Amino acid sequence: MAGSAAGGQTTPPLGGAAGSSAGGAGGAAGGLSSAGSSSAGASSGGTIVPDSSWTCGKPDGIVDPALGTLVFSVSVPIGQVRDVGATQFGDRRVSDLASATISGNKLDATWLAGGLDFELELSSGALEIEQVAMLRAKDGSLVYLRSCGVAPAGAAVGRFVPDFEVASTSALAWLNTGNFVGTRKLDAAGKKLELAVYDVSAVKPDAAKIQLKDPAGVAHQPWDCIKASGTKGAEVFTESVTLGGSLSVGASKRGTRNVIPITGGTVTGKLTGSVVNAGADYQLVGGSTTLDARYVLTGSDGEVVVVRNCGPFGALIPLFEARSAGPYGFLNTGKFISSDPGSAAGGVKITFYELE
């Protein structure tokens, strides 16, 4: 959550090796077109060409990462997988990520607890993948990771493009500009997320293309923050959010990154429930601080709502994902505005209003 110490960013496109663009207003990766091969494992060769709505910074295709050099691998325990249901974008699932040890010749670090894995399944069976997480290197450097990926329908292994931010003065600053692609496999039975990241700077795209296409008529999930203007109308609900200690990445390729973990809280109003102990506000601070809070709410009735609340102070616009056929499906309209964060015990208080 954004607050006296918290905030976020209107996320720019993926930078450095991750690509010059995250695909604009991203969307769910669709099924294979006739140009594609079978939807076997996504790391089994060929170049996956994402739909233009969710390019992950690789509009010409995501190469087979196994052809590159391993940077690190990690088996991340999953605290809980929350099935949101069918939202305006597709079938949404969110996994809480616990702490894990990263191993590899090029990076010695810890994957910090509190990250989130977002998985969107379209009617085609294809997946759109995103993670937000923090790493702590052995030398103490903090690394912000936001990844974007896809998996063809039926693929057990997806590919993702990791985008790292670490202080420009850190010995790990090469992460800011490297060319990386990873593999992702969700082991639901074992409750773990298997990730491996490779340096693919020397890998040439394969002539064999797996072209992904969105199903027709499906709204695209945005990669960047939503922008809207208007005034506050009727009150919808209020959150009192507890926050952890600030994690300062420092000055990096997009500015000074400061991350405030979300540790819980309560929700009252048209939605009554709690704030999940996971996610964070991934803020860019400076002359004009920008907020980007990513987190999850659970209603007292068991419904799950995914929240992204971002923008500068005075212009925070939330994006909600709830089960479209559920009691909070009205939140999917996107016509809401957020108050600036105010002080509350252990964190911040935020109220959401209808946008007029």
CSV table of C-alpha atoms in Angstrom, one decimal:
chain,number,residue,atom,x,y,z
A,1,MET,CA,0.0,0.0,0.0
A,2,ALA,CA,1.1,3.5,-0.5
A,3,GLY,CA,1.5,5.5,2.6
A,4,SER,CA,3.8,7.7,4.5
A,5,ALA,CA,6.5,5.3,3.7
A,6,ALA,CA,4.8,3.2,1.0
A,7,GLY,CA,4.1,3.7,-2.7
A,8,GLY,CA,4.6,2.3,-6.1
A,9,GLN,CA,5.0,3.1,-9.7
A,10,THR,CA,3.3,3.4,-13.0
A,11,THR,CA,5.3,0.6,-14.4
A,12,PRO,CA,7.3,1.5,-17.5
A,13,PRO,CA,7.7,-1.2,-20.2
A,14,LEU,CA,10.2,-3.9,-19.4
A,15,GLY,CA,13.7,-2.5,-19.8
A,16,GLY,CA,17.2,-3.7,-20.5
A,17,ALA,CA,17.4,-7.3,-21.6
A,18,ALA,CA,13.8,-7.8,-20.8
A,19,GLY,CA,13.0,-5.8,-23.8
A,20,SER,CA,12.0,-2.3,-24.8
A,21,SER,CA,8.2,-2.9,-24.4
A,22,ALA,CA,6.0,-5.0,-22.2
A,23,GLY,CA,3.4,-5.1,-24.9
A,24,GLY,CA,1.6,-1.9,-24.2
A,25,ALA,CA,-1.8,-2.6,-22.7
A,26,GLY,CA,-1.0,-6.3,-22.1
A,27,GLY,CA,-3.5,-9.0,-22.4
A,28,ALA,CA,-3.8,-12.7,-21.9
A,29,ALA,CA,-1.8,-14.9,-24.2
A,30,GLY,CA,-4.0,-16.8,-26.5
A,31,GLY,CA,-3.9,-20.2,-28.1
A,32,LEU,CA,-1.7,-21.4,-30.9
A,33,SER,CA,-2.3,-20.2,-34.3
A,34,SER,CA,-1.9,-22.4,-37.4
A,35,ALA,CA,1.7,-21.2,-37.6
A,36,GLY,CA,2.5,-22.8,-34.3
A,37,SER,CA,3.7,-26.3,-33.5
A,38,SER,CA,2.0,-28.5,-30.9
A,39,SER,CA,1.6,-27.1,-27.4
A,40,ALA,CA,4.2,-29.4,-25.8
A,41,GLY,CA,6.5,-28.1,-23.0
A,42,ALA,CA,7.2,-24.4,-23.6
A,43,SER,CA,10.9,-24.9,-23.1
A,44,SER,CA,11.2,-27.8,-25.6
A,45,GLY,CA,12.5,-25.7,-28.5
A,46,GLY,CA,11.2,-23.2,-30.9
A,47,THR,CA,10.6,-19.5,-30.4
A,48,ILE,CA,7.3,-18.5,-28.8
A,49,VAL,CA,5.8,-15.4,-30.3
A,50,PRO,CA,3.3,-13.8,-27.8
A,51,ASP,CA,0.2,-12.0,-28.8
A,52,SER,CA,0.8,-8.4,-29.5
A,53,SER,CA,-1.2,-7.4,-26.4
A,54,TRP,CA,1.3,-9.2,-24.0
A,55,THR,CA,4.7,-9.3,-25.7
A,56,CYS,CA,6.7,-9.3,-22.5
A,57,GLY,CA,9.2,-7.0,-24.2
A,58,LYS,CA,9.8,-9.7,-26.8
A,59,PRO,CA,7.5,-8.9,-29.8
A,60,ASP,CA,9.7,-11.0,-32.1
A,61,GLY,CA,9.5,-14.0,-29.8
A,62,ILE,CA,10.8,-15.5,-26.6
A,63,VAL,CA,13.6,-17.9,-27.3
A,64,ASP,CA,14.2,-21.3,-25.8
A,65,PRO,CA,15.9,-20.4,-22.5
A,66,ALA,CA,17.6,-23.8,-22.2
A,67,LEU,CA,19.9,-22.7,-25.1
A,68,GLY,CA,21.4,-20.0,-22.9
A,69,THR,CA,23.5,-20.0,-19.8
A,70,LEU,CA,21.9,-20.7,-16.4
A,71,VAL,CA,22.0,-17.6,-14.1
A,72,PHE,CA,20.1,-19.2,-11.2
A,73,SER,CA,17.4,-21.6,-10.3
A,74,VAL,CA,15.0,-21.6,-7.3
A,75,SER,CA,12.2,-23.7,-5.9
A,76,VAL,CA,9.8,-21.3,-4.3
A,77,PRO,CA,7.4,-22.8,-1.7
A,78,ILE,CA,3.8,-21.7,-2.2
A,79,GLY,CA,1.8,-20.6,0.8
A,80,GLN,CA,-1.6,-20.7,-0.8
A,81,VAL,CA,-3.1,-20.7,-4.3
A,82,ARG,CA,-6.2,-18.5,-4.4
A,83,ASP,CA,-8.6,-19.2,-7.2
A,84,VAL,CA,-10.3,-15.9,-8.0
A,85,GLY,CA,-12.5,-17.4,-10.7
A,86,ALA,CA,-13.6,-16.1,-14.1
A,87,THR,CA,-12.8,-12.3,-14.1
A,88,GLN,CA,-13.1,-9.7,-16.9
A,89,PHE,CA,-9.7,-11.0,-18.3
A,90,GLY,CA,-10.0,-14.8,-17.8
A,91,ASP,CA,-9.6,-17.3,-15.0
A,92,ARG,CA,-7.4,-15.8,-12.4
A,93,ARG,CA,-5.3,-17.6,-9.8
A,94,VAL,CA,-2.8,-15.9,-7.4
A,95,SER,CA,-0.2,-17.8,-5.4
A,96,ASP,CA,1.5,-16.5,-2.2
A,97,LEU,CA,5.3,-17.1,-2.5
A,98,ALA,CA,7.4,-18.0,0.6
A,99,SER,CA,11.2,-17.6,1.2
A,100,ALA,CA,13.6,-19.8,-0.8
A,101,THR,CA,17.4,-20.1,-1.5
A,102,ILE,CA,18.5,-19.1,-5.0
A,103,SER,CA,21.3,-21.2,-6.4
A,104,GLY,CA,23.5,-20.6,-9.4
A,105,ASN,CA,27.0,-19.7,-10.4
A,106,LYS,CA,26.1,-16.1,-11.2
A,107,LEU,CA,23.8,-15.2,-8.3
A,108,ASP,CA,23.8,-16.1,-4.6
A,109,ALA,CA,20.7,-14.8,-3.0
A,110,THR,CA,17.5,-15.4,-1.0
A,111,TRP,CA,14.0,-15.1,-2.5
A,112,LEU,CA,12.1,-13.1,0.1
A,113,ALA,CA,8.7,-14.2,1.4
A,114,GLY,CA,5.7,-12.0,0.4
A,115,GLY,CA,5.9,-12.2,-3.4
A,116,LEU,CA,3.0,-13.0,-5.6
A,117,ASP,CA,2.6,-15.2,-8.7
A,118,PHE,CA,-0.3,-14.2,-11.0
A,119,GLU,CA,-1.6,-16.8,-13.5
A,120,LEU,CA,-4.3,-16.0,-16.0
A,121,GLU,CA,-5.9,-18.8,-18.0
A,122,LEU,CA,-7.9,-17.9,-21.1
A,123,SER,CA,-10.7,-19.9,-22.7
A,124,SER,CA,-8.0,-21.3,-25.1
A,125,GLY,CA,-6.1,-22.9,-22.2
A,126,ALA,CA,-3.1,-20.6,-22.8
A,127,LEU,CA,-1.6,-18.8,-19.8
A,128,GLU,CA,-0.4,-15.3,-19.1
A,129,ILE,CA,2.1,-15.2,-16.2
A,130,GLU,CA,3.4,-12.5,-14.0
A,131,GLN,CA,5.4,-12.4,-10.7
A,132,VAL,CA,6.4,-9.6,-8.4
A,133,ALA,CA,9.0,-10.4,-5.8
A,134,MET,CA,12.1,-9.2,-3.9
A,135,LEU,CA,15.5,-10.9,-3.7
A,136,ARG,CA,18.3,-10.2,-1.2
A,137,ALA,CA,21.8,-11.0,-2.5
A,138,LYS,CA,24.5,-12.3,-0.4
A,139,ASP,CA,26.2,-8.9,-0.3
A,140,GLY,CA,23.0,-7.3,1.0
A,141,SER,CA,21.8,-5.8,-2.3
A,142,LEU,CA,18.1,-5.8,-2.7
A,143,VAL,CA,16.7,-6.8,-6.1
A,144,TYR,CA,13.1,-6.0,-7.4
A,145,LEU,CA,11.8,-8.6,-9.8
A,146,ARG,CA,8.8,-8.3,-12.0
A,147,SER,CA,8.4,-10.9,-14.7
A,148,CYS,CA,6.1,-11.4,-17.7
A,149,GLY,CA,5.5,-14.7,-19.3
A,150,VAL,CA,3.3,-17.0,-21.4
A,151,ALA,CA,2.5,-20.7,-21.8
A,152,PRO,CA,0.7,-22.3,-24.8
A,153,ALA,CA,-2.3,-24.4,-24.0
A,154,GLY,CA,-1.3,-27.7,-22.5
A,155,ALA,CA,2.3,-26.7,-21.8
A,156,ALA,CA,3.6,-27.9,-18.5
A,157,VAL,CA,6.4,-25.3,-18.6
A,158,GLY,CA,6.0,-21.6,-19.3
A,159,ARG,CA,8.5,-19.1,-20.4
A,160,PHE,CA,9.0,-15.7,-18.8
A,161,VAL,CA,11.0,-12.6,-19.2
A,162,PRO,CA,12.4,-11.4,-15.9
A,163,ASP,CA,13.0,-7.7,-15.4
A,164,PHE,CA,15.4,-6.9,-12.5
A,165,GLU,CA,16.0,-3.6,-10.7
A,166,VAL,CA,19.1,-3.4,-8.4
A,167,ALA,CA,21.0,-0.3,-7.3
A,168,SER,CA,23.2,1.0,-10.1
A,169,THR,CA,26.1,1.1,-7.7
A,170,SER,CA,25.7,-2.6,-6.8
A,171,ALA,CA,28.1,-5.3,-8.1
A,172,LEU,CA,24.9,-6.9,-9.4
A,173,ALA,CA,24.1,-3.9,-11.6
A,174,TRP,CA,24.5,-6.2,-14.7
A,175,LEU,CA,21.1,-7.6,-13.8
A,176,ASN,CA,19.6,-4.2,-14.9
A,177,THR,CA,20.7,-4.6,-18.5
A,178,GLY,CA,21.2,-8.3,-19.2
A,179,ASN,CA,19.2,-10.4,-21.6
A,180,PHE,CA,17.3,-13.1,-19.7
A,181,VAL,CA,14.5,-15.6,-20.2
A,182,GLY,CA,13.3,-18.1,-17.6
A,183,THR,CA,11.2,-21.2,-17.3
A,184,ARG,CA,8.3,-21.6,-14.9
A,185,LYS,CA,6.6,-24.8,-13.7
A,186,LEU,CA,3.9,-24.7,-11.1
A,187,ASP,CA,3.9,-27.9,-9.0
A,188,ALA,CA,0.5,-27.7,-7.4
A,189,ALA,CA,0.7,-31.0,-5.6
A,190,GLY,CA,4.2,-30.2,-4.2
A,191,LYS,CA,3.1,-26.6,-3.4
A,192,LYS,CA,6.2,-25.1,-5.1
A,193,LEU,CA,7.0,-22.9,-8.1
A,194,GLU,CA,10.1,-24.1,-10.0
A,195,LEU,CA,11.9,-21.2,-11.7
A,196,ALA,CA,15.2,-21.1,-13.7
A,197,VAL,CA,16.6,-17.9,-15.3
A,198,TYR,CA,19.1,-18.1,-18.3
A,199,ASP,CA,21.3,-15.5,-20.0
A,200,VAL,CA,20.1,-15.7,-23.6
A,201,SER,CA,22.3,-12.8,-25.0
A,202,ALA,CA,24.0,-15.2,-27.4
A,203,VAL,CA,20.8,-17.2,-28.4
A,204,LYS,CA,19.4,-16.6,-31.9
A,205,PRO,CA,15.6,-17.0,-32.4
A,206,ASP,CA,14.7,-20.4,-33.8
A,207,ALA,CA,13.1,-20.6,-37.2
A,208,ALA,CA,10.4,-22.7,-35.7
A,209,LYS,CA,7.7,-20.3,-34.4
A,210,ILE,CA,4.9,-20.9,-31.9
A,211,GLN,CA,2.6,-18.0,-32.5
A,212,LEU,CA,0.1,-17.2,-29.7
A,213,LYS,CA,-3.2,-15.5,-30.5
A,214,ASP,CA,-5.7,-14.1,-28.1
A,215,PRO,CA,-9.3,-15.5,-28.1
A,216,ALA,CA,-11.6,-13.0,-29.7
A,217,GLY,CA,-13.7,-10.7,-27.5
A,218,VAL,CA,-11.5,-11.0,-24.4
A,219,ALA,CA,-10.5,-7.8,-22.6
A,220,HIS,CA,-6.7,-7.3,-22.3
A,221,GLN,CA,-5.2,-7.1,-18.9
A,222,PRO,CA,-3.1,-3.9,-18.8
A,223,TRP,CA,0.6,-4.0,-18.0
A,224,ASP,CA,0.8,-0.4,-17.1
A,225,CYS,CA,-1.1,1.5,-14.5
A,226,ILE,CA,-4.6,2.6,-15.4
A,227,LYS,CA,-5.1,6.3,-16.0
A,228,ALA,CA,-8.4,8.0,-15.5
A,229,SER,CA,-9.8,11.4,-14.4
A,230,GLY,CA,-12.8,12.4,-12.5
A,231,THR,CA,-14.1,13.0,-9.0
A,232,LYS,CA,-15.0,10.9,-6.0
A,233,GLY,CA,-18.6,9.6,-6.0
A,234,ALA,CA,-20.2,7.2,-3.6
A,235,GLU,CA,-17.9,5.4,-1.1
A,236,VAL,CA,-17.3,1.7,-2.0
A,237,PHE,CA,-15.1,0.3,0.8
A,238,THR,CA,-12.2,1.2,3.1
A,239,GLU,CA,-9.0,-0.7,3.9
A,240,SER,CA,-6.9,-0.4,7.0
A,241,VAL,CA,-3.6,-2.0,5.8
A,242,THR,CA,-0.7,-3.1,8.0
A,243,LEU,CA,2.8,-2.6,6.5
A,244,GLY,CA,6.2,-4.1,7.0
A,245,GLY,CA,9.6,-2.4,7.0
A,246,SER,CA,10.7,-0.5,3.9
A,247,LEU,CA,13.0,-2.4,1.5
A,248,SER,CA,15.1,0.2,-0.3
A,249,VAL,CA,16.5,-1.0,-3.6
A,250,GLY,CA,18.1,2.4,-4.2
A,251,ALA,CA,18.7,4.3,-7.4
A,252,SER,CA,18.3,2.1,-10.4
A,253,LYS,CA,17.4,2.2,-14.1
A,254,ARG,CA,13.9,3.7,-13.5
A,255,GLY,CA,14.6,5.8,-10.5
A,256,THR,CA,14.8,5.1,-6.8
A,257,ARG,CA,12.8,2.0,-5.9
A,258,ASN,CA,11.4,1.6,-2.5
A,259,VAL,CA,9.2,-1.4,-1.6
A,260,ILE,CA,6.8,-1.6,1.4
A,261,PRO,CA,5.6,-5.1,2.2
A,262,ILE,CA,1.8,-5.6,2.9
A,263,THR,CA,1.3,-7.7,6.0
A,264,GLY,CA,-2.4,-7.8,6.5
A,265,GLY,CA,-5.4,-5.6,7.4
A,266,THR,CA,-9.1,-5.3,7.3
A,267,VAL,CA,-11.8,-4.2,4.8
A,268,THR,CA,-15.2,-2.7,5.5
A,269,GLY,CA,-18.0,-1.4,3.4
A,270,LYS,CA,-19.6,-3.0,0.3
A,271,LEU,CA,-16.7,-5.6,0.7
A,272,THR,CA,-16.1,-6.8,4.2
A,273,GLY,CA,-13.1,-9.0,4.9
A,274,SER,CA,-9.3,-8.9,5.2
A,275,VAL,CA,-6.1,-8.0,3.4
A,276,VAL,CA,-3.8,-11.0,2.6
A,277,ASN,CA,-0.4,-11.0,4.1
A,278,ALA,CA,1.4,-10.9,0.8
A,279,GLY,CA,2.3,-8.4,-2.0
A,280,ALA,CA,3.7,-4.9,-1.5
A,281,ASP,CA,3.7,-1.3,-2.7
A,282,TYR,CA,6.5,-1.1,-5.3
A,283,GLN,CA,7.1,2.7,-5.3
A,284,LEU,CA,9.3,5.0,-7.2
A,285,VAL,CA,10.3,7.9,-5.0
A,286,GLY,CA,11.6,11.3,-5.9
A,287,GLY,CA,10.3,14.7,-6.9
A,288,SER,CA,7.0,13.0,-7.9
A,289,THR,CA,6.5,9.8,-6.0
A,290,THR,CA,4.5,7.1,-7.9
A,291,LEU,CA,2.7,4.3,-6.2
A,292,ASP,CA,2.0,0.8,-7.4
A,293,ALA,CA,0.5,-1.5,-4.7
A,294,ARG,CA,-0.2,-5.1,-5.7
A,295,TYR,CA,-2.1,-7.2,-3.2
A,296,VAL,CA,-5.1,-9.5,-2.6
A,297,LEU,CA,-8.3,-9.2,-0.5
A,298,THR,CA,-10.5,-12.0,0.8
A,299,GLY,CA,-14.1,-11.4,1.6
A,300,SER,CA,-15.8,-12.7,4.7
A,301,ASP,CA,-17.8,-14.9,2.3
A,302,GLY,CA,-14.6,-16.5,0.9
A,303,GLU,CA,-14.5,-14.5,-2.4
A,304,VAL,CA,-11.1,-13.3,-3.6
A,305,VAL,CA,-10.4,-9.9,-5.1
A,306,VAL,CA,-7.0,-8.9,-6.7
A,307,VAL,CA,-6.1,-5.2,-6.4
A,308,ARG,CA,-3.6,-3.0,-8.2
A,309,ASN,CA,-3.8,0.6,-7.0
A,310,CYS,CA,-1.3,2.9,-8.7
A,311,GLY,CA,-0.5,6.3,-9.9
A,312,PRO,CA,0.8,9.5,-8.3
A,313,PHE,CA,-0.6,11.1,-5.2
A,314,GLY,CA,-3.9,12.8,-6.0
A,315,ALA,CA,-4.5,10.5,-9.0
A,316,LEU,CA,-4.5,6.9,-7.7
A,317,ILE,CA,-6.7,4.7,-9.9
A,318,PRO,CA,-7.4,1.1,-8.8
A,319,LEU,CA,-7.8,-2.0,-11.0
A,320,PHE,CA,-9.8,-4.8,-9.4
A,321,GLU,CA,-10.3,-8.4,-10.5
A,322,ALA,CA,-13.2,-10.3,-8.9
A,323,ARG,CA,-15.3,-13.3,-10.0
A,324,SER,CA,-17.5,-11.7,-12.6
A,325,ALA,CA,-20.6,-13.8,-11.5
A,326,GLY,CA,-19.9,-13.2,-7.8
A,327,PRO,CA,-21.0,-10.5,-5.4
A,328,TYR,CA,-18.1,-8.2,-6.2
A,329,GLY,CA,-18.3,-8.5,-10.0
A,330,PHE,CA,-19.3,-4.8,-10.1
A,331,LEU,CA,-15.6,-4.0,-9.2
A,332,ASN,CA,-14.6,-5.3,-12.6
A,333,THR,CA,-16.0,-2.2,-14.4
A,334,GLY,CA,-12.9,-0.2,-13.7
A,335,LYS,CA,-14.8,2.9,-12.8
A,336,PHE,CA,-13.3,3.7,-9.4
A,337,ILE,CA,-10.9,6.1,-7.8
A,338,SER,CA,-8.8,5.8,-4.7
A,339,SER,CA,-8.1,8.3,-1.9
A,340,ASP,CA,-4.5,9.1,-1.0
A,341,PRO,CA,-3.2,6.9,1.8
A,342,GLY,CA,-3.8,8.2,5.3
A,343,SER,CA,-2.2,7.2,8.6
A,344,ALA,CA,-3.6,4.2,10.5
A,345,ALA,CA,-2.3,1.9,13.2
A,346,GLY,CA,0.6,-0.1,11.9
A,347,GLY,CA,0.1,1.2,8.3
A,348,VAL,CA,-2.3,3.2,6.2
A,349,LYS,CA,-6.0,3.7,5.5
A,350,ILE,CA,-7.4,3.9,2.0
A,351,THR,CA,-10.9,4.5,0.8
A,352,PHE,CA,-12.2,3.6,-2.7
A,353,TYR,CA,-15.0,5.6,-4.4
A,354,GLU,CA,-17.0,5.4,-7.5
A,355,LEU,CA,-15.5,7.5,-10.3
A,356,GLU,CA,-17.6,10.3,-11.5
